[in-house]
Amino acid sequence: MGGLIMAKLDVDAVDLPNLPVQYEDFYGGDEWRGAMREAGWDVPGLWGRDGWPLGRWPLTAAALLDRPQAKVWAYATYTEGDVEVYAFDSEHERDHAVTEEAVFWWRNGDADGPDDLPDTGYLNHHFGPFVGF
C-alpha cells in the first residue's frame, strides 16, 4: 500500500467538534485522550490487523472521528502537547493517513510496531483500525 492521492479537506471548512484546549481541558496525553472521548472522538490504542500500539502514551496518541452523513472522516494527533487535526472525504483515505502516521511512529520508536515492517511503505495487514481478537 502507499502512494495514494488523498482528498484532504480543509479542517476549518468542515464541522468538527470543538477540540480540547491545552492547560484548560488537558495537561498531558492521558488527559487529552479523555477530553477527546468527551468531545465525541474515538481514541483507539491499537492499529492494524494484529493491534500494534497507535502511539506511545502519554507522549503520542491519535483520535478518530467519523461523520459519514457529512462525508467527513478526521483524525487528530497528540505529540507531547502539540495537536494536529486532519480531515478527509473518505474513511479509507483517513485510515491510510493514520496508517502512515503509525508507520512513522513505529519506525522512529514513538510506538512499538510490527516486526515485519519493511524499510519503506507498509504491508496490507499494517493498514487500518484494529478490529479486536
Coordinates of N, CA, C and O in Angstrom, one line a residue:
M1 N 0.8 -1.2 0.0 CA 0.0 0.0 0.0 C 0.9 1.2 0.0 O 2.1 1.2 0.2
G2 N 0.3 2.4 -0.1 CA 1.1 3.6 -0.1 C 0.9 4.3 -1.5 O 0.5 3.7 -2.5
G3 N 1.3 5.5 -1.6 CA 1.3 6.2 -2.8 C -0.1 6.7 -3.2 O -0.2 7.2 -4.4
L4 N -1.1 6.6 -2.4 CA -2.4 7.1 -2.8 C -2.5 8.6 -2.7 O -1.8 9.2 -1.9
I5 N -3.3 9.2 -3.6 CA -3.5 10.6 -3.6 C -4.8 10.8 -2.7 O -5.8 10.3 -3.0
M6 N -4.6 11.5 -1.6 CA -5.7 11.6 -0.7 C -6.5 12.9 -0.9 O -5.9 13.9 -1.2
A7 N -7.8 12.9 -0.7 CA -8.6 14.1 -0.8 C -8.7 14.7 0.6 O -9.6 14.4 1.3
K8 N -7.7 15.4 0.9 CA -7.6 16.1 2.2 C -8.6 17.3 2.2 O -8.6 18.0 1.2
L9 N -9.3 17.4 3.3 CA -10.2 18.6 3.4 C -9.6 19.6 4.3 O -8.8 19.4 5.1
D10 N -10.1 20.9 4.1 CA -9.7 22.0 4.9 C -10.4 21.8 6.3 O -11.6 21.9 6.3
V11 N -9.7 21.6 7.4 CA -10.3 21.3 8.7 C -11.1 22.5 9.1 O -12.1 22.4 9.9
D12 N -10.8 23.7 8.7 CA -11.6 24.9 9.0 C -12.9 25.0 8.3 O -13.8 25.8 8.7
A13 N -13.0 24.2 7.2 CA -14.3 24.3 6.4 C -15.2 23.1 6.7 O -16.3 23.1 6.1
V14 N -14.9 22.2 7.6 CA -15.8 21.1 8.0 C -16.2 21.2 9.4 O -15.6 21.9 10.2
D15 N -17.3 20.6 9.7 CA -17.9 20.7 11.0 C -17.3 19.6 11.9 O -17.6 18.4 11.8
L16 N -16.4 20.0 12.8 CA -15.7 19.1 13.7 C -16.1 19.5 15.1 O -16.3 20.7 15.4
P17 N -16.1 18.6 16.1 CA -16.3 19.0 17.5 C -15.2 19.9 17.9 O -14.1 19.9 17.4
N18 N -15.5 20.8 18.9 CA -14.5 21.6 19.5 C -13.4 20.7 20.1 O -13.7 19.8 20.8
L19 N -12.2 21.1 19.9 CA -11.1 20.3 20.4 C -10.8 20.8 21.8 O -10.9 22.0 22.1
P20 N -10.3 19.9 22.7 CA -9.9 20.3 24.0 C -8.7 21.3 23.9 O -7.9 21.3 23.0
V21 N -8.7 22.2 24.9 CA -7.7 23.3 25.0 C -6.6 22.9 26.0 O -7.0 22.6 27.1
Q22 N -5.4 23.0 25.6 CA -4.3 22.6 26.5 C -4.3 23.5 27.6 O -4.5 24.7 27.5
Y23 N -4.0 23.0 28.8 CA -3.9 23.6 30.1 C -5.3 24.1 30.6 O -5.4 24.5 31.8
E24 N -6.4 23.9 29.8 CA -7.7 24.1 30.3 C -8.4 22.7 30.5 O -8.9 22.4 31.5
D25 N -8.4 22.0 29.4 CA -9.0 20.7 29.3 C -8.1 19.5 29.5 O -8.5 18.4 29.8
F26 N -6.8 19.7 29.2 CA -5.8 18.6 29.4 C -4.5 19.2 29.7 O -4.2 20.3 29.3
Y27 N -3.7 18.4 30.3 CA -2.3 18.7 30.6 C -1.3 17.8 30.0 O -0.1 18.1 29.8
G28 N -1.7 16.6 29.8 CA -0.8 15.5 29.2 C -1.6 14.6 28.3 O -2.9 14.8 28.1
G29 N -1.0 13.6 27.8 CA -1.6 12.7 26.8 C -2.8 11.9 27.4 O -3.8 11.7 26.7
D30 N -2.7 11.5 28.6 CA -3.8 10.8 29.2 C -5.1 11.6 29.3 O -6.2 11.2 29.0
E31 N -4.9 12.9 29.7 CA -6.0 13.8 29.8 C -6.5 14.2 28.5 O -7.7 14.3 28.3
W32 N -5.6 14.3 27.5 CA -6.1 14.6 26.1 C -7.0 13.5 25.6 O -8.0 13.8 25.0
R33 N -6.5 12.3 25.8 CA -7.4 11.1 25.3 C -8.8 11.2 25.9 O -9.8 11.0 25.3
G34 N -8.8 11.4 27.2 CA -10.1 11.5 27.9 C -11.0 12.7 27.4 O -12.2 12.6 27.1
A35 N -10.3 13.8 27.2 CA -11.0 15.0 26.7 C -11.5 14.8 25.3 O -12.6 15.2 24.9
M36 N -10.8 14.1 24.4 CA -11.2 13.8 23.1 C -12.4 12.9 23.1 O -13.3 13.1 22.3
R37 N -12.4 11.9 24.0 CA -13.6 11.0 24.0 C -14.8 11.8 24.4 O -15.9 11.6 23.9
E38 N -14.7 12.7 25.4 CA -15.8 13.5 25.8 C -16.3 14.4 24.7 O -17.5 14.7 24.6
A39 N -15.4 14.8 23.8 CA -15.8 15.6 22.7 C -16.4 14.8 21.5 O -16.8 15.4 20.5
G40 N -16.4 13.5 21.6 CA -17.1 12.6 20.6 C -16.1 11.9 19.7 O -16.6 11.3 18.7
W41 N -14.8 12.0 20.0 CA -13.8 11.3 19.1 C -13.6 9.9 19.7 O -13.7 9.6 20.9
D42 N -13.2 9.0 18.8 CA -12.8 7.6 19.2 C -11.3 7.7 19.4 O -10.6 8.3 18.6
V43 N -10.7 7.1 20.5 CA -9.3 7.1 20.7 C -8.8 5.7 20.8 O -8.6 5.1 21.9
P44 N -8.5 5.1 19.6 CA -8.0 3.8 19.6 C -6.6 3.7 20.1 O -5.8 4.6 19.8
G45 N -6.3 2.6 20.8 CA -4.9 2.5 21.3 C -4.1 1.5 20.4 O -2.9 1.5 20.5
L46 N -4.8 0.8 19.5 CA -4.1 -0.2 18.7 C -4.5 0.0 17.2 O -5.5 0.6 16.9
W47 N -3.6 -0.4 16.3 CA -3.8 -0.2 14.9 C -3.3 -1.4 14.1 O -2.4 -2.1 14.5
G48 N -3.9 -1.7 13.0 CA -3.5 -2.8 12.1 C -4.1 -4.1 12.5 O -4.7 -4.2 13.6
R49 N -3.9 -5.1 11.7 CA -4.5 -6.4 11.9 C -4.2 -7.0 13.3 O -5.1 -7.6 14.0
D50 N -3.0 -6.9 13.7 CA -2.6 -7.5 15.0 C -2.6 -6.6 16.2 O -2.2 -7.0 17.3
G51 N -3.0 -5.4 16.0 CA -3.2 -4.5 17.1 C -1.9 -3.9 17.7 O -1.6 -4.1 18.8
W52 N -1.1 -3.3 16.8 CA 0.2 -2.7 17.3 C -0.2 -1.3 17.9 O -1.1 -0.7 17.5
P53 N 0.6 -0.9 18.9 CA 0.3 0.4 19.5 C 0.2 1.6 18.5 O 1.1 1.8 17.7
L54 N -0.9 2.4 18.7 CA -1.0 3.6 17.9 C -0.6 4.7 18.8 O -1.4 5.4 19.5
G55 N 0.7 4.9 18.9 CA 1.3 5.9 19.7 C 1.9 5.3 21.0 O 1.9 4.1 21.2
R56 N 2.6 6.2 21.7 CA 3.2 5.8 23.0 C 2.7 6.8 24.1 O 3.3 7.8 24.2
W57 N 1.6 6.4 24.7 CA 1.0 7.3 25.7 C 2.0 7.4 26.9 O 2.7 6.4 27.3
P58 N 2.1 8.5 27.5 CA 1.3 9.7 27.2 C 1.9 10.7 26.3 O 1.5 11.8 26.1
L59 N 3.0 10.2 25.5 CA 3.7 11.1 24.6 C 3.0 11.3 23.3 O 3.0 12.4 22.7
T60 N 2.5 10.2 22.7 CA 1.9 10.3 21.4 C 0.6 9.5 21.4 O 0.5 8.5 22.0
A61 N -0.4 10.0 20.7 CA -1.7 9.3 20.6 C -2.4 9.9 19.4 O -2.1 10.9 18.9
A62 N -3.5 9.2 19.0 CA -4.3 9.6 17.9 C -5.8 9.4 18.2 O -6.1 8.6 19.1
A63 N -6.6 10.2 17.6 CA -8.1 10.1 17.8 C -8.7 10.2 16.4 O -8.2 10.8 15.5
L64 N -9.8 9.5 16.3 CA -10.6 9.4 15.0 C -12.0 9.9 15.2 O -12.6 9.7 16.2
L65 N -12.5 10.4 14.1 CA -13.9 10.9 14.1 C -14.5 10.5 12.7 O -13.9 10.7 11.7
D66 N -15.7 9.9 12.8 CA -16.4 9.5 11.6 C -17.7 10.4 11.5 O -18.5 10.3 12.5
R67 N -17.9 11.1 10.5 CA -19.1 11.8 10.2 C -19.6 11.5 8.8 O -19.5 12.3 7.8
P68 N -20.0 10.2 8.6 CA -20.4 9.8 7.2 C -21.5 10.6 6.6 O -21.5 10.8 5.4
Q69 N -22.4 11.1 7.4 CA -23.5 11.9 6.8 C -23.0 13.2 6.1 O -23.5 13.6 5.1
A70 N -21.9 13.7 6.7 CA -21.3 14.9 6.2 C -20.1 14.6 5.2 O -19.5 15.5 4.7
K71 N -19.8 13.3 5.0 CA -18.7 12.9 4.2 C -17.4 13.4 4.7 O -16.6 13.9 4.0
V72 N -17.2 13.3 6.1 CA -16.0 13.8 6.7 C -15.5 12.7 7.7 O -16.2 12.2 8.5
W73 N -14.2 12.3 7.5 CA -13.5 11.4 8.4 C -12.3 12.1 8.8 O -11.5 12.5 7.9
A74 N -12.1 12.3 10.1 CA -11.0 13.1 10.6 C -10.1 12.3 11.5 O -10.6 11.3 12.1
Y75 N -8.9 12.8 11.7 CA -8.1 12.2 12.8 C -7.2 13.4 13.4 O -7.0 14.4 12.7
A76 N -6.9 13.2 14.6 CA -6.1 14.2 15.3 C -4.9 13.4 16.0 O -5.1 12.3 16.4
T77 N -3.8 14.1 16.0 CA -2.6 13.5 16.7 C -2.2 14.4 17.9 O -2.4 15.6 17.8
Y78 N -1.8 13.8 18.9 CA -1.2 14.4 20.1 C 0.2 14.0 20.1 O 0.5 12.8 20.2
T79 N 1.1 15.0 20.1 CA 2.6 14.7 20.3 C 3.2 15.6 21.3 O 3.4 16.8 21.0
E80 N 3.3 15.1 22.5 CA 3.9 15.9 23.6 C 3.3 17.3 23.7 O 4.0 18.3 23.9
G81 N 1.9 17.4 23.7 CA 1.2 18.6 23.8 C 0.8 19.3 22.6 O -0.1 20.1 22.6
D82 N 1.4 19.0 21.5 CA 1.1 19.6 20.2 C 0.0 18.7 19.5 O 0.1 17.5 19.5
V83 N -1.1 19.4 19.1 CA -2.2 18.7 18.5 C -2.4 19.2 17.0 O -2.3 20.4 16.7
E84 N -2.5 18.2 16.1 CA -2.7 18.5 14.7 C -4.0 17.7 14.3 O -4.3 16.6 14.8
V85 N -4.8 18.3 13.4 CA -6.1 17.8 13.0 C -6.1 17.7 11.5 O -5.6 18.6 10.8
Y86 N -6.6 16.6 11.0 CA -6.6 16.3 9.5 C -8.0 15.8 9.2 O -8.6 15.0 10.0
A87 N -8.6 16.2 8.0 CA -9.9 15.7 7.6 C -9.8 15.2 6.2 O -9.1 15.8 5.4
F88 N -10.6 14.2 5.9 CA -10.6 13.6 4.5 C -12.1 13.3 4.1 O -13.0 13.3 5.0
D89 N -12.3 13.1 2.8 CA -13.6 12.9 2.3 C -14.0 11.4 2.2 O -15.0 11.0 1.7
S90 N -13.1 10.5 2.7 CA -13.5 9.1 2.8 C -12.8 8.4 4.0 O -11.7 8.9 4.4
E91 N -13.4 7.4 4.5 CA -12.8 6.7 5.6 C -11.5 6.0 5.2 O -10.5 6.0 6.0
H92 N -11.5 5.4 4.0 CA -10.3 4.8 3.5 C -9.1 5.7 3.5 O -8.0 5.4 3.9
E93 N -9.3 6.9 3.0 CA -8.2 7.9 2.9 C -7.8 8.3 4.3 O -6.6 8.5 4.5
R94 N -8.7 8.5 5.2 CA -8.3 8.9 6.6 C -7.5 7.7 7.2 O -6.4 8.0 7.8
D95 N -8.0 6.5 7.0 CA -7.3 5.4 7.6 C -5.9 5.2 6.9 O -4.9 4.7 7.6
H96 N -5.8 5.5 5.7 CA -4.4 5.5 5.0 C -3.5 6.5 5.7 O -2.4 6.2 6.0
A97 N -4.0 7.7 5.9 CA -3.2 8.7 6.6 C -2.8 8.3 8.0 O -1.7 8.5 8.4
V98 N -3.7 7.7 8.7 CA -3.4 7.3 10.1 C -2.4 6.1 10.0 O -1.5 6.1 10.9
T99 N -2.5 5.3 9.1 CA -1.5 4.2 8.9 C -0.1 4.8 8.6 O 0.9 4.3 9.2
E100 N -0.1 5.8 7.8 CA 1.2 6.5 7.5 C 1.8 7.1 8.8 O 3.0 7.0 9.0
E101 N 0.9 7.7 9.6 CA 1.3 8.2 10.9 C 1.9 7.1 11.8 O 2.9 7.3 12.4
A102 N 1.1 6.0 11.9 CA 1.5 4.9 12.7 C 2.9 4.3 12.3 O 3.8 4.1 13.1
V103 N 3.0 4.2 11.0 CA 4.3 3.7 10.4 C 5.5 4.6 10.8 O 6.5 4.2 11.2
F104 N 5.2 5.9 10.7 CA 6.2 6.9 11.1 C 6.6 6.7 12.6 O 7.8 6.7 12.9
W105 N 5.6 6.6 13.4 CA 5.9 6.4 14.9 C 6.6 5.1 15.1 O 7.5 5.0 15.9
W106 N 6.2 4.0 14.4 CA 6.8 2.7 14.6 C 8.3 2.8 14.2 O 9.2 2.2 14.9
R107 N 8.6 3.4 13.1 CA 10.0 3.5 12.6 C 10.8 4.4 13.5 O 12.0 4.1 13.6
N108 N 10.3 5.4 14.1 CA 11.0 6.3 14.9 C 11.1 6.0 16.4 O 11.6 6.8 17.2
G109 N 10.5 4.8 16.7 CA 10.5 4.4 18.1 C 9.5 5.2 19.0 O 9.5 5.1 20.2
D110 N 8.5 5.9 18.4 CA 7.5 6.5 19.1 C 6.4 5.6 19.5 O 5.4 6.0 20.2
A111 N 6.4 4.4 19.0 CA 5.5 3.3 19.4 C 6.1 2.0 18.9 O 6.9 2.0 18.0
D112 N 5.8 0.9 19.6 CA 6.3 -0.4 19.2 C 5.5 -0.9 18.0 O 4.2 -0.9 18.1
G113 N 6.2 -1.2 17.0 CA 5.5 -1.6 15.7 C 5.7 -3.1 15.4 O 6.3 -3.8 16.1
P114 N 5.2 -3.5 14.2 CA 5.3 -4.9 13.8 C 6.8 -5.2 13.5 O 7.6 -4.4 13.0
D115 N 7.1 -6.5 13.7 CA 8.4 -7.0 13.3 C 8.7 -7.1 11.8 O 9.8 -7.1 11.4
D116 N 7.6 -7.2 11.1 CA 7.7 -7.3 9.6 C 7.6 -6.0 8.8 O 7.3 -6.0 7.6
L117 N 7.7 -4.9 9.5 CA 7.6 -3.6 8.8 C 8.8 -3.4 7.8 O 9.9 -3.5 8.2
P118 N 8.4 -3.2 6.5 CA 9.5 -3.1 5.5 C 10.3 -1.8 5.7 O 9.8 -0.9 6.4
D119 N 11.4 -1.6 5.1 CA 12.2 -0.4 5.2 C 11.4 0.8 4.6 O 11.7 1.9 5.1
T120 N 10.6 0.6 3.7 CA 9.8 1.7 3.1 C 8.3 1.2 3.0 O 8.1 0.0 2.8
G121 N 7.4 2.0 3.1 CA 6.0 1.6 3.0 C 5.5 0.7 4.1 O 6.1 0.7 5.2
Y122 N 4.5 0.0 3.9 CA 4.0 -1.0 4.9 C 3.2 -2.1 4.2 O 3.0 -2.0 3.0
L123 N 2.9 -3.1 4.9 CA 2.2 -4.3 4.3 C 0.7 -4.1 4.6 O 0.3 -3.4 5.5
N124 N -0.1 -4.8 3.8 CA -1.5 -4.7 3.8 C -2.1 -4.9 5.3 O -3.0 -4.2 5.7
H125 N -1.5 -5.8 6.0 CA -2.0 -6.1 7.4 C -1.6 -5.1 8.4 O -2.1 -5.1 9.5
H126 N -0.8 -4.1 8.0 CA -0.5 -3.0 8.9 C -1.6 -1.9 8.8 O -1.6 -1.0 9.6
F127 N -2.4 -1.9 7.7 CA -3.3 -0.9 7.4 C -4.6 -1.0 8.2 O -5.1 -2.1 8.4
G128 N -5.1 0.1 8.7 CA -6.5 0.1 9.2 C -6.6 -0.1 10.7 O -5.7 -0.5 11.4
P129 N -7.8 0.2 11.2 CA -8.1 0.0 12.6 C -8.0 -1.4 13.0 O -8.3 -2.3 12.3
F130 N -7.6 -1.6 14.3 CA -7.6 -2.9 14.9 C -9.0 -3.3 15.2 O -9.7 -2.5 15.8
V131 N -9.4 -4.5 14.8 CA -10.8 -4.8 15.0 C -11.0 -5.8 16.1 O -12.2 -6.2 16.4
G132 N -10.0 -6.2 16.8 CA -10.1 -7.0 18.0 C -9.7 -8.4 17.8 O -9.4 -8.8 16.7
F133 N -9.7 -9.1 18.8 CA -9.3 -10.5 18.8 C -10.4 -11.5 18.5 O -11.5 -11.3 18.8

